Amino acid sequence: MQNAQTASHKEKLQMLWWLKSGQVTQHQELSQRLGRNGSTISRWLQKYRVDGLSALLERKVSPGKPWTITGAMLSELEAKLQQPEGFKSYGAIQQ
């Protein structure tokens, strides 16, 4: 569990440990211990049973909004931030 990459991974591994060791047998108790909704616990267990551990721990990455700042703009911003006077306001950054 010390090698868990994220807090979510740690929770999922902890859940499986409690189940496999017999410390917990009820979904409701898992839900209480982890502070998660019962439907989340059920979804995690279903994913584990059907697709295995690697699928349970798979990181989902949202595509998100693409950057609207160009490389040149980013370089200019980084250079300005290195200067002692910096920016006077948020509006100055936007210009």
Coordinates of C-alpha atoms in Angstrom, one line a residue:
M1 CA 0.0 0.0 0.0
Q2 CA 3.0 2.3 0.5
N3 CA 3.5 2.2 -3.3
A4 CA 0.0 3.4 -4.0
Q5 CA 0.2 6.3 -6.5
T6 CA -2.8 8.2 -5.3
A7 CA -5.1 8.5 -2.3
S8 CA -7.8 6.8 -4.3
H9 CA -5.5 3.8 -5.1
K10 CA -4.7 3.6 -1.4
E11 CA -8.4 3.5 -0.5
K12 CA -9.1 0.8 -3.0
L13 CA -6.2 -1.3 -1.8
Q14 CA -7.2 -0.8 1.8
M15 CA -10.7 -1.9 0.9
L16 CA -9.4 -5.1 -0.7
W17 CA -7.1 -5.8 2.2
W18 CA -10.0 -5.5 4.7
L19 CA -12.1 -7.9 2.6
K20 CA -9.3 -10.5 1.9
S21 CA -8.2 -10.5 5.6
G22 CA -11.8 -10.9 6.8
Q23 CA -11.7 -7.7 8.9
V24 CA -14.8 -6.4 7.0
T25 CA -17.6 -8.4 5.4
Q26 CA -20.3 -5.8 4.8
H27 CA -20.3 -3.1 2.1
Q28 CA -21.9 -0.8 4.6
E29 CA -18.9 -1.1 7.0
L30 CA -16.5 -0.5 4.1
S31 CA -18.4 2.6 3.2
Q32 CA -18.2 3.9 6.7
R33 CA -14.5 3.1 7.2
L34 CA -13.6 4.7 3.9
G35 CA -16.1 7.6 4.1
R36 CA -17.4 6.7 0.7
N37 CA -20.9 6.2 -0.6
G38 CA -22.1 2.6 -0.8
S39 CA -22.6 2.8 -4.6
T40 CA -18.9 3.8 -4.9
I41 CA -17.9 0.7 -3.0
S42 CA -20.1 -1.5 -5.1
R43 CA -18.8 0.0 -8.3
W44 CA -15.2 -0.5 -7.2
L45 CA -15.8 -4.1 -6.2
Q46 CA -17.6 -4.8 -9.5
K47 CA -14.7 -3.4 -11.4
Y48 CA -12.3 -5.5 -9.4
R49 CA -14.3 -8.7 -9.9
V50 CA -14.9 -8.2 -13.6
D51 CA -11.6 -6.6 -14.8
G52 CA -9.1 -7.2 -12.1
L53 CA -6.7 -5.2 -9.9
S54 CA -5.0 -3.3 -12.8
A55 CA -8.4 -2.0 -14.1
L56 CA -9.5 -1.0 -10.6
L57 CA -6.3 1.1 -10.2
E58 CA -6.3 2.5 -13.7
R59 CA -6.1 6.3 -13.6
K60 CA -8.8 8.1 -15.6
V61 CA -7.6 11.3 -17.2
S62 CA -10.2 13.9 -18.3
P63 CA -9.4 15.5 -21.6
G64 CA -10.0 19.0 -20.2
K65 CA -9.9 22.3 -22.0
P66 CA -6.8 22.7 -24.3
W67 CA -4.4 25.4 -23.4
T68 CA -5.1 28.8 -25.0
I69 CA -1.6 30.2 -24.1
T70 CA 1.1 29.8 -26.7
G71 CA 4.7 28.7 -26.0
A72 CA 5.9 32.2 -26.7
M73 CA 3.4 33.7 -24.3
L74 CA 4.3 31.2 -21.6
S75 CA 8.0 32.0 -22.0
E76 CA 7.3 35.8 -21.8
L77 CA 5.2 35.2 -18.6
E78 CA 7.9 33.1 -17.0
A79 CA 10.5 35.8 -17.7
K80 CA 8.3 38.5 -16.3
L81 CA 7.7 36.5 -13.1
Q82 CA 11.4 36.3 -12.5
Q83 CA 11.7 40.1 -12.4
P84 CA 11.5 41.6 -8.9
E85 CA 8.7 44.0 -9.7
G86 CA 6.5 41.3 -11.2
F87 CA 2.9 42.3 -11.9
K88 CA 0.9 45.0 -10.2
S89 CA -2.5 43.3 -10.7
Y90 CA -4.2 40.3 -12.2
G91 CA -5.3 42.6 -15.1
A92 CA -1.6 43.3 -15.9
I93 CA -1.0 39.6 -16.3
Q94 CA -3.9 39.3 -18.8
Q95 CA -2.5 42.0 -21.1

